[in-house]
XYZ file of C-alpha atoms in Angstrom:
73
model
C -42.179 90.349 -95.145
C -43.183 87.382 -97.273
C -41.250 88.536 -100.381
C -37.490 88.346 -99.907
C -35.233 90.174 -102.358
C -32.064 88.250 -103.250
C -30.209 90.881 -105.295
C -27.249 90.746 -102.905
C -26.838 87.005 -103.513
C -26.785 87.450 -107.290
C -24.376 90.392 -107.044
C -22.031 88.350 -104.847
C -22.096 85.428 -107.294
C -20.959 87.772 -110.042
C -18.603 89.840 -107.850
C -20.455 92.952 -109.039
C -20.662 96.108 -106.956
C -23.911 97.888 -106.188
C -22.599 100.926 -108.038
C -21.840 98.991 -111.215
C -25.182 97.169 -111.004
C -27.086 100.422 -110.480
C -25.387 102.063 -113.449
C -25.982 99.114 -115.775
C -29.642 98.773 -114.737
C -30.320 102.518 -114.826
C -31.098 103.014 -111.131
C -29.472 105.112 -108.455
C -27.442 103.240 -105.824
C -29.979 104.522 -103.260
C -32.842 102.853 -105.150
C -30.875 99.613 -105.385
C -30.426 99.794 -101.597
C -34.192 100.228 -101.170
C -34.748 97.091 -103.253
C -31.988 95.093 -101.543
C -33.246 95.943 -98.066
C -36.822 94.949 -98.848
C -38.194 98.455 -98.365
C -39.626 98.762 -101.901
C -43.405 98.641 -102.180
C -43.341 97.769 -105.881
C -40.993 96.945 -108.748
C -41.757 97.825 -112.340
C -41.540 94.950 -114.791
C -39.180 97.039 -116.917
C -36.850 97.384 -113.901
C -37.101 93.674 -113.125
C -36.352 92.898 -116.772
C -33.289 95.163 -116.709
C -32.025 93.553 -113.493
C -32.449 90.081 -114.987
C -30.704 91.137 -118.196
C -27.711 92.603 -116.317
C -27.419 89.606 -113.981
C -28.369 87.013 -116.633
C -30.903 85.436 -114.306
C -34.610 84.768 -113.901
C -37.015 86.860 -111.752
C -37.242 83.933 -109.329
C -33.508 84.248 -108.686
C -34.093 87.793 -107.400
C -37.411 87.397 -105.579
C -38.543 84.655 -103.222
C -41.846 84.212 -101.404
C -41.514 83.072 -97.798
C -44.569 82.253 -95.711
C -45.225 84.408 -92.646
C -44.836 82.613 -89.332
C -48.428 83.643 -88.527
C -49.640 81.594 -91.486
C -48.227 78.464 -89.887
C -46.640 77.104 -93.036
């Protein structure tokens, strides 16, 4: 998948648990797991904003585009 979710990296930097993060953002731990594992098909801007507010980061710290091997980049 060309979009890689880096929530786990930001949580580790802050020594924050998934449970605490989920509660502060307003998501269930199961939905955080869906995001962390790259299984989400979409993310609402309001959710992305809440995640950035809780982690004090930018959207680019949480999401990264990586070229597919098939694209040859």
